[in-house]
CSV table of C-alpha atoms and ligand atoms in Angstrom, one decimal:
chain,number,residue,atom,x,y,z
A,1044,MET,CA,0.0,0.0,0.0
A,1045,THR,CA,1.3,3.5,-0.7
A,1046,HIS,CA,1.2,5.9,2.2
A,1047,MET,CA,1.6,9.6,2.2
A,1048,HIS,CA,4.7,11.0,3.7
A,1049,VAL,CA,4.6,14.4,5.4
A,1050,ALA,CA,7.1,16.6,6.8
A,1051,GLY,CA,5.4,16.5,10.2
A,1052,SER,CA,6.9,18.2,13.2
A,1053,ILE,CA,10.7,17.6,13.6
A,1054,HIS,CA,11.7,15.8,16.7
A,1055,ALA,CA,14.0,17.4,19.2
A,1056,ASP,CA,16.6,14.7,18.6
A,1057,VAL,CA,16.5,15.6,14.9
A,1058,THR,CA,16.0,12.1,13.5
A,1059,ALA,CA,13.7,12.0,10.5
A,1060,PRO,CA,10.1,12.1,11.4
A,1061,ALA,CA,7.8,9.1,10.9
A,1062,PRO,CA,5.3,9.3,8.1
A,1063,VAL,CA,1.8,10.0,9.4
A,1064,TRP,CA,0.6,6.4,9.2
A,1065,LEU,CA,3.5,5.0,11.3
A,1066,THR,CA,2.9,5.3,15.1
A,1067,ARG,CA,5.6,5.1,17.7
A,1068,PRO,CA,5.5,1.7,19.4
A,1069,GLU,CA,5.0,1.5,23.1
A,1070,ASP,CA,7.6,-1.3,23.2
A,1071,VAL,CA,10.0,-1.5,20.3
A,1072,ASN,CA,10.7,-5.1,21.2
A,1073,ALA,CA,7.1,-6.2,21.0
A,1074,LEU,CA,6.1,-8.4,18.0
A,1075,THR,CA,2.6,-7.5,16.6
A,1076,PRO,CA,0.9,-10.9,16.2
A,1077,LYS,CA,-0.8,-10.2,12.9
A,1078,LEU,CA,2.5,-9.5,11.2
A,1079,TRP,CA,4.2,-12.6,12.2
A,1080,SER,CA,3.7,-16.3,11.7
A,1081,ARG,CA,1.9,-18.2,14.4
A,1082,THR,CA,5.0,-19.8,16.1
A,1083,VAL,CA,7.0,-16.6,16.3
A,1084,HIS,CA,8.0,-15.3,19.7
A,1085,ARG,CA,11.0,-14.0,21.6
A,1086,ASP,CA,13.1,-16.3,23.7
A,1087,GLU,CA,13.8,-15.2,27.3
A,1088,ASP,CA,17.2,-13.7,26.2
A,1089,GLY,CA,15.3,-11.6,23.4
A,1090,VAL,CA,16.2,-13.7,20.3
A,1091,ILE,CA,13.3,-14.3,18.0
A,1092,GLN,CA,12.3,-17.9,17.6
A,1093,VAL,CA,10.2,-19.5,14.8
A,1094,GLY,CA,9.1,-23.0,14.4
A,1095,GLY,CA,11.1,-23.8,17.5
A,1096,VAL,CA,14.3,-22.5,15.9
A,1097,ARG,CA,16.3,-19.4,17.2
A,1098,LEU,CA,17.0,-16.9,14.4
A,1099,THR,CA,20.6,-16.6,15.6
A,1100,ASP,CA,21.1,-20.3,15.2
A,1101,LEU,CA,19.4,-20.2,11.8
A,1102,ALA,CA,21.7,-17.4,10.6
A,1103,GLU,CA,24.7,-19.5,11.7
A,1104,GLN,CA,23.4,-22.6,10.0
A,1105,VAL,CA,22.1,-21.2,6.6
A,1106,GLY,CA,23.6,-17.8,6.4
A,1107,THR,CA,22.0,-14.5,5.6
A,1108,PRO,CA,20.0,-13.3,3.7
A,1109,ALA,CA,17.5,-16.2,4.0
A,1110,TYR,CA,13.8,-16.7,3.7
A,1111,ILE,CA,12.2,-18.8,6.5
A,1112,LEU,CA,8.9,-20.4,6.1
A,1113,ASP,CA,6.9,-21.5,9.2
A,1114,GLU,CA,5.5,-24.9,8.1
A,1115,ASP,CA,2.9,-25.0,10.9
A,1116,ASP,CA,1.7,-21.6,10.0
A,1117,PHE,CA,1.4,-22.3,6.3
A,1118,ARG,CA,-0.5,-25.5,6.9
A,1119,ALA,CA,-2.8,-23.8,9.4
A,1120,ARG,CA,-3.6,-21.0,7.1
A,1121,ALA,CA,-4.3,-23.5,4.2
A,1122,GLN,CA,-6.7,-25.3,6.5
A,1123,ASP,CA,-8.3,-22.0,7.6
A,1124,TRP,CA,-9.0,-21.1,3.9
A,1125,ARG,CA,-10.2,-24.6,3.1
A,1126,SER,CA,-12.6,-24.9,6.0
A,1127,ALA,CA,-13.9,-21.2,5.7
A,1128,PHE,CA,-14.6,-21.9,2.1
A,1129,ALA,CA,-15.9,-25.5,2.5
A,1130,GLY,CA,-18.0,-26.4,-0.5
A,1131,TRP,CA,-16.0,-24.1,-2.8
A,1132,THR,CA,-12.6,-25.0,-4.2
A,1133,VAL,CA,-9.5,-23.2,-3.1
A,1134,TYR,CA,-6.6,-23.0,-5.6
A,1135,TYR,CA,-3.4,-22.0,-4.1
A,1136,ALA,CA,-1.8,-19.4,-6.4
A,1137,GLY,CA,1.7,-20.9,-7.1
A,1138,LYS,CA,3.1,-17.7,-8.5
A,1139,SER,CA,3.2,-16.3,-4.9
A,1140,PHE,CA,5.8,-18.9,-4.0
A,1141,LEU,CA,6.2,-22.5,-5.3
A,1142,CYS,CA,8.8,-25.3,-4.9
A,1143,GLY,CA,8.6,-29.1,-4.7
A,1144,ALA,CA,8.1,-29.3,-0.9
A,1145,LEU,CA,5.5,-26.5,-0.9
A,1146,ALA,CA,3.5,-28.2,-3.7
A,1147,ARG,CA,3.4,-31.3,-1.4
A,1148,TRP,CA,2.1,-29.1,1.5
A,1149,VAL,CA,-0.6,-27.7,-0.7
A,1150,ASP,CA,-1.5,-31.2,-1.8
A,1151,GLU,CA,-1.5,-32.6,1.8
A,1152,GLU,CA,-3.7,-29.8,3.0
A,1153,GLY,CA,-6.2,-30.6,0.2
A,1154,LEU,CA,-5.9,-27.4,-1.8
A,1155,ASN,CA,-5.8,-27.3,-5.6
A,1156,LEU,CA,-3.0,-25.4,-7.3
A,1157,ASP,CA,-2.8,-22.7,-9.9
A,1158,VAL,CA,0.3,-22.3,-12.1
A,1159,CYS,CA,0.9,-19.7,-14.8
A,1160,SER,CA,4.2,-20.8,-16.6
A,1161,LEU,CA,6.0,-23.9,-18.0
A,1162,GLY,CA,8.3,-23.7,-14.9
A,1163,GLU,CA,5.5,-23.6,-12.3
A,1164,LEU,CA,3.6,-26.4,-14.1
A,1165,THR,CA,6.8,-28.5,-14.3
A,1166,VAL,CA,7.5,-28.1,-10.5
A,1167,ALA,CA,4.0,-29.1,-9.7
A,1168,LEU,CA,4.0,-32.2,-11.9
A,1169,ARG,CA,7.4,-33.2,-10.7
A,1170,ALA,CA,6.3,-32.9,-7.1
A,1171,GLY,CA,3.6,-35.3,-7.9
A,1172,PHE,CA,0.7,-32.9,-7.8
A,1173,ALA,CA,-2.4,-34.4,-9.4
A,1174,PRO,CA,-2.8,-32.7,-12.9
A,1175,SER,CA,-6.6,-32.8,-12.5
A,1176,ARG,CA,-6.3,-30.4,-9.5
A,1177,ILE,CA,-4.2,-27.9,-11.3
A,1178,GLY,CA,-5.4,-24.8,-13.1
A,1179,MET,CA,-3.3,-23.2,-15.8
A,1180,HIS,CA,-3.1,-19.5,-16.2
A,1181,GLY,CA,-1.3,-17.1,-18.6
A,1182,ASN,CA,-2.1,-14.4,-21.1
A,1183,ASN,CA,0.3,-15.7,-23.7
A,1184,LYS,CA,0.7,-19.4,-23.1
A,1185,SER,CA,3.1,-21.1,-25.5
A,1186,GLU,CA,2.4,-24.2,-27.6
A,1187,THR,CA,4.9,-26.0,-25.3
A,1188,GLU,CA,3.0,-25.0,-22.2
A,1189,LEU,CA,-0.4,-25.9,-23.6
A,1190,ARG,CA,0.8,-29.1,-25.0
A,1191,LEU,CA,2.2,-30.2,-21.7
A,1192,ALA,CA,-1.0,-29.1,-19.9
A,1193,LEU,CA,-3.1,-31.2,-22.4
A,1194,GLN,CA,-0.8,-34.2,-22.4
A,1195,GLN,CA,-0.8,-34.3,-18.6
A,1196,GLY,CA,-4.5,-33.8,-18.3
A,1197,VAL,CA,-4.5,-30.5,-16.4
A,1198,GLY,CA,-7.9,-29.9,-14.8
A,1199,ARG,CA,-8.7,-26.6,-16.3
A,1200,ILE,CA,-7.1,-24.1,-18.6
A,1201,ILE,CA,-8.1,-20.4,-18.0
A,1202,VAL,CA,-8.2,-19.0,-21.6
A,1203,ASP,CA,-7.1,-15.5,-22.0
A,1204,SER,CA,-7.5,-14.5,-25.6
A,1205,SER,CA,-9.1,-15.6,-28.9
A,1206,ASP,CA,-5.7,-16.4,-30.2
A,1207,GLU,CA,-5.4,-18.9,-27.3
A,1208,ILE,CA,-8.6,-20.5,-28.3
A,1209,THR,CA,-7.3,-21.1,-31.9
A,1210,ARG,CA,-3.9,-22.4,-30.6
A,1211,LEU,CA,-5.8,-24.7,-28.1
A,1212,GLU,CA,-8.1,-26.1,-30.7
A,1213,ALA,CA,-5.3,-26.9,-33.0
A,1214,LEU,CA,-3.3,-28.6,-30.3
A,1215,CYS,CA,-6.4,-30.6,-29.2
A,1216,ASP,CA,-6.8,-31.7,-32.8
A,1217,GLU,CA,-3.2,-32.8,-33.0
A,1218,LEU,CA,-3.3,-34.7,-29.7
A,1219,ALA,CA,-6.9,-36.0,-30.4
A,1220,THR,CA,-8.0,-34.7,-27.0
A,1221,THR,CA,-10.4,-32.2,-25.4
A,1222,ALA,CA,-9.7,-29.3,-22.9
A,1223,ASN,CA,-11.7,-28.1,-19.9
A,1224,VAL,CA,-11.6,-24.3,-20.1
A,1225,MET,CA,-12.7,-21.2,-18.3
A,1226,ILE,CA,-12.9,-17.8,-19.9
A,1227,ARG,CA,-11.0,-15.1,-18.1
A,1228,VAL,CA,-12.9,-11.9,-18.2
A,1229,THR,CA,-12.1,-8.3,-17.2
A,1230,THR,CA,-15.0,-7.0,-15.3
A,1231,GLY,CA,-14.0,-3.3,-15.1
A,1232,VAL,CA,-13.5,-3.4,-11.5
A,1233,GLU,CA,-10.6,-1.5,-10.3
A,1234,ALA,CA,-9.4,-2.9,-7.0
A,1235,HIS,CA,-8.3,-0.3,-4.4
A,1236,THR,CA,-4.7,-1.1,-4.5
A,1237,HIS,CA,-1.5,0.0,-6.3
A,1238,GLU,CA,-2.1,0.7,-10.1
A,1239,TYR,CA,0.2,-2.1,-11.3
A,1240,ILE,CA,-1.5,-4.8,-9.4
A,1241,ALA,CA,-5.1,-3.9,-10.2
A,1242,THR,CA,-5.8,-6.2,-13.1
A,1243,ALA,CA,-9.5,-6.0,-13.8
A,1244,HIS,CA,-9.9,-2.5,-15.1
A,1245,GLU,CA,-10.1,-2.3,-18.9
A,1246,ASP,CA,-6.9,-1.0,-20.1
A,1247,GLN,CA,-4.7,-3.9,-19.5
A,1248,LYS,CA,-3.5,-7.2,-21.0
A,1249,PHE,CA,-5.5,-9.9,-19.2
A,1250,GLY,CA,-8.7,-11.6,-20.3
A,1251,PHE,CA,-11.7,-10.8,-22.5
A,1252,SER,CA,-13.4,-7.6,-21.7
A,1253,ILE,CA,-17.1,-7.7,-20.8
A,1254,ASN,CA,-17.7,-4.1,-21.9
A,1255,GLY,CA,-16.6,-4.6,-25.4
A,1256,GLY,CA,-18.6,-7.9,-25.7
A,1257,GLN,CA,-15.5,-10.0,-26.2
A,1258,ALA,CA,-16.3,-12.1,-23.2
A,1259,LEU,CA,-19.6,-13.4,-24.7
A,1260,VAL,CA,-17.9,-14.0,-28.0
A,1261,GLY,CA,-15.2,-16.0,-26.4
A,1262,MET,CA,-17.6,-18.0,-24.4
A,1263,PHE,CA,-19.7,-18.8,-27.5
A,1264,ARG,CA,-16.6,-19.8,-29.4
A,1265,CYS,CA,-15.6,-22.3,-26.7
A,1266,HIS,CA,-19.2,-23.5,-26.3
A,1267,HIS,CA,-19.4,-24.4,-30.0
A,1268,SER,CA,-16.0,-25.9,-30.2
A,1269,PRO,CA,-16.0,-29.7,-30.4
A,1270,ARG,CA,-12.6,-29.6,-28.7
A,1271,LEU,CA,-13.3,-27.3,-25.8
A,1272,ASN,CA,-15.5,-27.9,-22.7
A,1273,LEU,CA,-16.5,-24.5,-21.3
A,1274,LEU,CA,-16.7,-24.9,-17.5
A,1275,GLY,CA,-17.4,-21.3,-16.7
A,1276,VAL,CA,-16.1,-17.8,-16.2
A,1277,HIS,CA,-13.0,-16.6,-14.3
A,1278,SER,CA,-12.3,-13.1,-12.9
A,1279,HIS,CA,-9.3,-11.9,-10.9
A,1280,ILE,CA,-9.7,-8.2,-9.8
A,1281,GLY,CA,-6.3,-7.4,-8.2
A,1282,SER,CA,-4.0,-8.0,-5.2
A,1283,GLN,CA,-3.6,-7.0,-1.7
A,1284,ILE,CA,-7.4,-6.2,-1.4
A,1285,PHE,CA,-8.9,-5.7,2.0
A,1286,ASP,CA,-12.7,-5.6,1.4
A,1287,THR,CA,-15.3,-7.5,-0.6
A,1288,ASN,CA,-16.7,-4.4,-2.5
A,1289,GLY,CA,-14.7,-5.2,-5.7
A,1290,PHE,CA,-15.7,-8.8,-5.6
A,1291,GLU,CA,-19.4,-7.8,-5.4
A,1292,VAL,CA,-19.2,-5.9,-8.6
A,1293,ALA,CA,-17.2,-8.6,-10.2
A,1294,ALA,CA,-19.7,-11.3,-9.2
A,1295,ARG,CA,-22.6,-9.2,-10.5
A,1296,ARG,CA,-20.9,-8.6,-13.9
A,1297,THR,CA,-19.7,-12.2,-14.3
A,1298,LEU,CA,-23.1,-13.7,-13.3
A,1299,LYS,CA,-24.8,-11.4,-15.7
A,1300,LEU,CA,-22.7,-13.1,-18.3
A,1301,PHE,CA,-24.0,-16.5,-17.0
A,1302,SER,CA,-27.5,-15.1,-17.5
A,1303,GLN,CA,-26.8,-13.8,-21.0
A,1304,PHE,CA,-25.2,-17.1,-22.0
A,1305,ARG,CA,-28.2,-18.9,-20.8
A,1306,GLU,CA,-30.5,-16.7,-22.8
A,1307,ALA,CA,-28.6,-17.5,-26.0
A,1308,THR,CA,-27.9,-21.2,-25.4
A,1309,GLY,CA,-30.3,-22.5,-22.8
A,1310,ILE,CA,-27.3,-23.7,-20.7
A,1311,GLU,CA,-26.3,-22.5,-17.3
A,1312,LEU,CA,-22.6,-22.6,-16.8
A,1313,ALA,CA,-21.3,-24.7,-13.9
A,1314,GLU,CA,-18.3,-22.8,-12.5
A,1315,LEU,CA,-17.4,-19.4,-11.4
A,1316,ASP,CA,-13.8,-18.4,-10.2
A,1317,LEU,CA,-13.5,-15.1,-8.3
A,1318,GLY,CA,-9.7,-15.2,-8.3
A,1319,GLY,CA,-7.4,-14.2,-5.5
A,1320,GLY,CA,-5.9,-11.0,-4.2
A,1321,PHE,CA,-6.9,-11.2,-0.5
A,1322,GLY,CA,-4.7,-8.8,1.5
A,1323,ILE,CA,-2.4,-9.4,4.4
A,1324,ALA,CA,-0.8,-7.2,7.0
A,1325,TYR,CA,2.6,-5.9,6.0
A,1326,THR,CA,2.5,-3.1,8.7
A,1327,LYS,CA,0.6,-2.6,11.9
A,1328,GLU,CA,-1.8,-0.3,10.1
A,1329,ASP,CA,-3.0,-3.0,7.7
A,1330,ASP,CA,-6.1,-4.8,8.9
A,1331,PRO,CA,-7.1,-7.7,6.6
A,1332,ALA,CA,-10.3,-9.6,7.0
A,1333,SER,CA,-10.0,-13.3,8.2
A,1334,ALA,CA,-10.8,-16.1,5.9
A,1335,ASP,CA,-14.0,-16.7,7.8
A,1336,GLU,CA,-15.1,-13.1,7.3
A,1337,LEU,CA,-14.2,-13.1,3.6
A,1338,ALA,CA,-16.0,-16.5,3.1
A,1339,ARG,CA,-19.2,-15.2,4.7
A,1340,GLY,CA,-19.1,-12.0,2.6
A,1341,LEU,CA,-18.3,-13.8,-0.7
A,1342,ARG,CA,-21.0,-16.4,-0.1
A,1343,ASP,CA,-23.6,-13.8,0.5
A,1344,ILE,CA,-22.5,-11.9,-2.5
A,1345,VAL,CA,-22.7,-14.9,-4.9
A,1346,GLU,CA,-26.0,-16.1,-3.5
A,1347,HIS,CA,-27.5,-12.7,-3.7
A,1348,GLU,CA,-26.5,-12.2,-7.3
A,1349,CYS,CA,-27.5,-15.6,-8.4
A,1350,ARG,CA,-31.0,-14.9,-6.9
A,1351,ALA,CA,-31.1,-11.6,-8.8
A,1352,PHE,CA,-30.4,-13.4,-12.1
A,1353,GLY,CA,-32.5,-16.4,-11.3
A,1354,LEU,CA,-29.5,-18.7,-11.5
A,1355,ALA,CA,-28.6,-21.8,-9.6
A,1356,VAL,CA,-25.4,-21.1,-7.5
A,1357,PRO,CA,-22.6,-22.5,-9.6
A,1358,ALA,CA,-19.5,-24.3,-8.2
A,1359,VAL,CA,-17.3,-21.4,-7.0
A,1360,SER,CA,-13.5,-21.3,-6.7
A,1361,ILE,CA,-11.0,-18.8,-5.4
A,1362,GLU,CA,-7.3,-18.4,-5.7
A,1363,PRO,CA,-5.5,-17.0,-2.7
A,1364,GLY,CA,-1.7,-17.0,-2.9
A,1365,ARG,CA,-0.4,-14.2,-0.7
A,1366,ALA,CA,-3.0,-14.7,2.1
A,1367,ILE,CA,-1.7,-18.2,2.7
A,1368,VAL,CA,2.0,-18.1,2.2
A,1369,GLY,CA,2.7,-14.4,2.8
A,1370,PRO,CA,2.4,-14.4,6.6
A,1371,ALA,CA,4.1,-17.8,6.9
A,1372,GLY,CA,7.4,-16.4,5.7
A,1373,LEU,CA,10.0,-13.9,7.1
A,1374,ALA,CA,13.2,-12.6,5.5
A,1375,LEU,CA,16.4,-12.6,7.7
A,1376,TYR,CA,19.1,-10.1,7.1
A,1377,ARG,CA,22.3,-9.1,8.8
A,1378,VAL,CA,23.2,-5.4,9.3
A,1379,GLY,CA,26.5,-4.4,7.8
A,1380,THR,CA,26.5,-0.6,7.8
A,1381,VAL,CA,24.8,2.0,9.9
A,1382,LYS,CA,24.7,5.5,8.5
A,1383,PRO,CA,23.1,8.6,9.8
A,1384,VAL,CA,22.4,10.7,6.7
A,1385,ASP,CA,21.8,14.4,6.9
A,1386,VAL,CA,18.5,14.9,4.9
A,1387,GLY,CA,18.5,18.7,5.3
A,1388,GLY,CA,17.0,21.1,7.9
A,1389,GLY,CA,19.2,19.6,10.6
A,1390,VAL,CA,17.4,16.2,10.2
A,1391,THR,CA,19.1,12.9,10.2
A,1392,ARG,CA,17.8,9.6,8.8
A,1393,ARG,CA,19.2,6.4,10.0
A,1394,TYR,CA,20.1,4.1,7.1
A,1395,LEU,CA,20.6,0.5,8.0
A,1396,SER,CA,22.2,-1.4,5.2
A,1397,VAL,CA,21.7,-5.1,5.3
A,1398,ASP,CA,23.2,-8.0,3.1
A,1399,GLY,CA,20.2,-8.5,0.9
A,1400,GLY,CA,17.9,-5.9,-1.0
A,1401,MET,CA,15.9,-5.4,-4.1
A,1402,SER,CA,17.2,-8.6,-5.7
A,1403,ASP,CA,15.4,-10.6,-2.8
A,1404,ASN,CA,12.4,-8.4,-2.4
A,1405,ILE,CA,11.4,-6.1,-5.4
A,1406,ARG,CA,8.1,-5.2,-4.0
A,1407,PRO,CA,9.0,-1.9,-2.3
A,1408,ALA,CA,10.8,-0.7,-5.5
A,1409,LEU,CA,8.0,-2.1,-7.9
A,1410,TYR,CA,4.8,-1.2,-6.0
A,1411,ALA,CA,6.0,1.2,-3.2
A,1412,ALA,CA,5.1,-1.6,-0.9
A,1413,GLU,CA,5.6,-1.0,2.8
A,1414,TYR,CA,7.1,-3.6,5.2
A,1415,SER,CA,8.0,-3.8,8.9
A,1416,ALA,CA,11.1,-5.0,10.6
A,1417,ALA,CA,12.3,-6.1,14.0
A,1418,LEU,CA,15.6,-6.5,15.6
A,1419,ALA,CA,15.8,-10.3,15.8
A,1420,SER,CA,19.0,-11.2,17.5
A,1421,ARG,CA,18.3,-9.4,20.8
A,1422,THR,CA,16.1,-6.9,22.5
A,1423,SER,CA,17.1,-3.4,23.2
A,1424,THR,CA,16.4,-0.8,25.8
A,1425,ALA,CA,17.5,2.0,23.5
A,1426,GLU,CA,15.0,4.6,22.2
A,1427,ALA,CA,13.0,3.7,19.1
A,1428,VAL,CA,14.0,5.8,16.1
A,1429,VAL,CA,12.7,6.0,12.6
A,1430,SER,CA,15.0,3.9,10.5
A,1431,ARG,CA,15.2,2.9,6.8
A,1432,VAL,CA,16.4,-0.6,5.9
A,1433,VAL,CA,18.2,-0.6,2.5
A,1434,GLY,CA,20.1,-3.3,0.5
A,1435,VAL,CA,23.5,-3.7,-1.2
A,1436,HIS,CA,22.4,-2.8,-4.7
A,1437,CYS,CA,23.5,0.1,-6.9
A,1438,GLU,CA,20.1,1.9,-6.9
A,1439,GLY,CA,18.9,4.6,-4.6
A,1440,GLY,CA,15.4,2.8,-4.7
A,1441,ASP,CA,17.0,-0.3,-3.2
A,1442,ILE,CA,14.8,0.0,-0.1
A,1443,LEU,CA,13.5,-3.0,1.9
A,1444,VAL,CA,11.7,-1.1,4.7
A,1445,ARG,CA,11.1,2.5,4.0
A,1446,ASP,CA,10.2,3.6,7.5
A,1447,GLU,CA,10.1,1.6,10.8
A,1448,PHE,CA,10.8,2.4,14.4
A,1449,LEU,CA,13.9,0.4,15.3
A,1450,PRO,CA,16.2,0.7,18.4
A,1451,ALA,CA,18.6,3.5,18.2
A,1452,ASP,CA,21.5,1.1,19.1
A,1453,VAL,CA,21.0,-1.3,16.1
A,1454,ARG,CA,24.6,-2.0,15.1
A,1455,ILE,CA,26.8,-4.0,12.7
A,1456,GLY,CA,26.2,-7.8,13.1
A,1457,ASP,CA,22.6,-7.4,14.4
A,1458,LEU,CA,20.0,-9.6,12.6
A,1459,LEU,CA,16.9,-7.9,11.3
A,1460,ALA,CA,13.7,-10.0,10.5
A,1461,VAL,CA,11.2,-8.7,7.9
A,1462,PRO,CA,7.8,-10.4,8.5
A,1463,ALA,CA,5.2,-11.1,5.8
A,1464,SER,CA,7.9,-12.0,3.3
A,1465,GLY,CA,6.5,-15.5,2.2
A,1466,ALA,CA,4.8,-14.3,-0.9
A,1467,TYR,CA,6.3,-12.6,-4.0
A,1468,SER,CA,9.8,-12.3,-2.4
A,1469,ARG,CA,11.7,-15.5,-3.5
A,1470,SER,CA,9.3,-15.9,-6.4
A,1471,MET,CA,10.2,-12.5,-7.8
A,1472,ALA,CA,13.9,-12.5,-6.8
A,1473,SER,CA,16.5,-11.6,-9.4
A,1474,ASN,CA,20.2,-11.9,-9.8
A,1475,TYR,CA,20.7,-8.1,-10.1
A,1476,ASN,CA,24.4,-7.3,-9.5
A,1477,HIS,CA,25.3,-11.0,-9.9
A,1478,THR,CA,23.7,-11.6,-6.6
A,1479,PRO,CA,23.0,-15.3,-5.9
A,1480,ARG,CA,19.4,-15.7,-4.7
A,1481,PRO,CA,18.9,-16.6,-1.0
A,1482,PRO,CA,17.7,-20.0,0.2
A,1483,VAL,CA,14.2,-20.9,1.5
A,1484,VAL,CA,14.2,-23.0,4.5
A,1485,SER,CA,11.2,-24.4,6.5
A,1486,VAL,CA,11.2,-24.6,10.2
A,1487,ARG,CA,9.0,-26.9,12.4
A,1488,ASP,CA,9.3,-28.4,15.9
A,1489,GLY,CA,13.0,-27.1,16.1
A,1490,LYS,CA,14.0,-28.7,12.8
A,1491,VAL,CA,15.3,-26.8,9.8
A,1492,ARG,CA,14.8,-28.2,6.3
A,1493,THR,CA,16.0,-26.8,3.0
A,1494,MET,CA,13.2,-26.0,0.5
A,1495,LEU,CA,15.3,-24.2,-2.1
A,1496,ARG,CA,19.1,-24.1,-1.5
A,1497,ARG,CA,21.0,-21.0,-1.7
A,1498,GLU,CA,22.3,-20.2,-5.2
A,1499,THR,CA,26.0,-20.0,-5.5
A,1500,LEU,CA,28.2,-17.7,-7.5
A,1501,ASP,CA,29.2,-20.9,-9.4
A,1502,ASP,CA,25.6,-21.5,-10.3
A,1503,LEU,CA,25.5,-18.0,-11.9
A,1504,LEU,CA,28.9,-18.1,-13.5
A,1505,SER,CA,28.2,-21.6,-15.1
A,1506,LEU,CA,25.9,-19.7,-17.5
A,1507,ASP,CA,28.6,-17.4,-18.7
A,1508,ALA,CA,30.0,-18.7,-21.9
A,1509,GLY,CA,32.7,-16.0,-22.0
A,1510,LEU,CA,34.5,-17.2,-18.9
A,1511,ALA,CA,37.4,-19.5,-19.4
A,1512,GLU,CA,36.1,-22.4,-17.4
A,1513,ASN,CA,32.9,-22.6,-19.5
A,1514,GLU,CA,34.6,-22.3,-22.9
A,1515,GLU,CA,33.9,-25.2,-25.3
B,310,PLP,C1,-1.8,-13.4,-8.8
B,310,PLP,C2,-3.0,-14.1,-9.0
B,310,PLP,C3,-3.6,-14.7,-7.9
B,310,PLP,C4,-3.1,-14.7,-6.5
B,310,PLP,O1,-3.1,-13.4,-6.0
B,310,PLP,P1,-2.8,-13.2,-4.5
B,310,PLP,O2,-2.7,-11.7,-4.3
B,310,PLP,O3,-1.4,-13.8,-4.2
B,310,PLP,O4,-3.9,-13.8,-3.7
B,310,PLP,C5,-4.8,-15.5,-8.2
B,310,PLP,N1,-5.3,-15.6,-9.5
B,310,PLP,C6,-4.7,-15.0,-10.5
B,310,PLP,C7,-5.3,-15.1,-11.8
B,310,PLP,C8,-3.6,-14.2,-10.3
B,310,PLP,O5,-3.0,-13.7,-11.4
């Protein structure tokens, strides 16, 4: 979420003022429960523990930076969503974070799985995930992707364009098979979130627009195709959404399509997917609804709109990613440099440079996303001062946490933990500045397991044909 920054009154100690939304904590050592995974707490000596493992021990064992996933928390959240939406189908959105072990957790917790690339589909299949419980997304799926999905019997393909319908029909002919499809539509809903993650307003690349009439045309094409089995309609309105207003409009507009389709064909479609995008708390100010509250709201909305159109309630599915894996993860960094920077007017901002940065979390740079941080290796009795946590990369915008109250005595060697880092951190990580990507480890009952090992410099250099060791 983007917050306004104002000059505010300048504190007597001339450290930079907090933005208006950030309140001074009563106790800078306290951990706000909604930001952290369920097993997180401080040991008696002040070290943060997760899954029964002390973060100081973890840093020794796996190094920093590292992503840590709380397995119990992930499984509990998956269960929460599954039971809150009982009767509906929950697809975990693999793009938020996916690897072999995590695909197995999703499977064991009884959720279905969404993928949107050849890589994600391959991970899911190699992890043994049942193809029939996989949904395949993408606005420009290649022949290779579609062929693999068809050969493996992926449960549903969410069709995004008329070119894709053509491509899919040709492949079905070639493979002498049929495909279960949903039509992705853009409902014109603009989710109240950052512009680049609002995907249902009209001027963007995804789906068939309802306004222009393309949605119905696409539905008829699929319906009349001997190779395609049209299951229903899919809508995804954005990400990091906190209320159900946008879903209400999306449900009304998609179910109106159901009604129009019935008028033309006499057939009521069987399935509606309302997408994902359910928000989580990145800062104390974020107040996301629980899975139960959302389920109640969404069920009411769907039932109400179906009644209005005289439709039977279809089979409904949703696709949360962030809401399940986001809060389960934290990122762990070590402080390497502490720099008070004179920002003018006698005001100083504390810059804490850590050993990661925009290569392991691009969201602050990409979406102006706000995060929180806590001193993880100890507690402190020092005053809480507004600090900025930055990375090692050659960009001024290489910021991990723009504003956070941290103890004034944070020093070289301290560990900082950034909560709510399970989604879209490792999955969006890059090798900018030839930086190897950090590992993902899971913790549970005092045990640490590698989910994705740390990339090494040799991993990266092995791609470089111009280096002597790689010359043919
Ligand atoms: C990104 C995406 C999701 C998941 O979004 P979250 O914000 O992680 O819940 C679900 N469905 C589709 C189609 C998406 O593109």
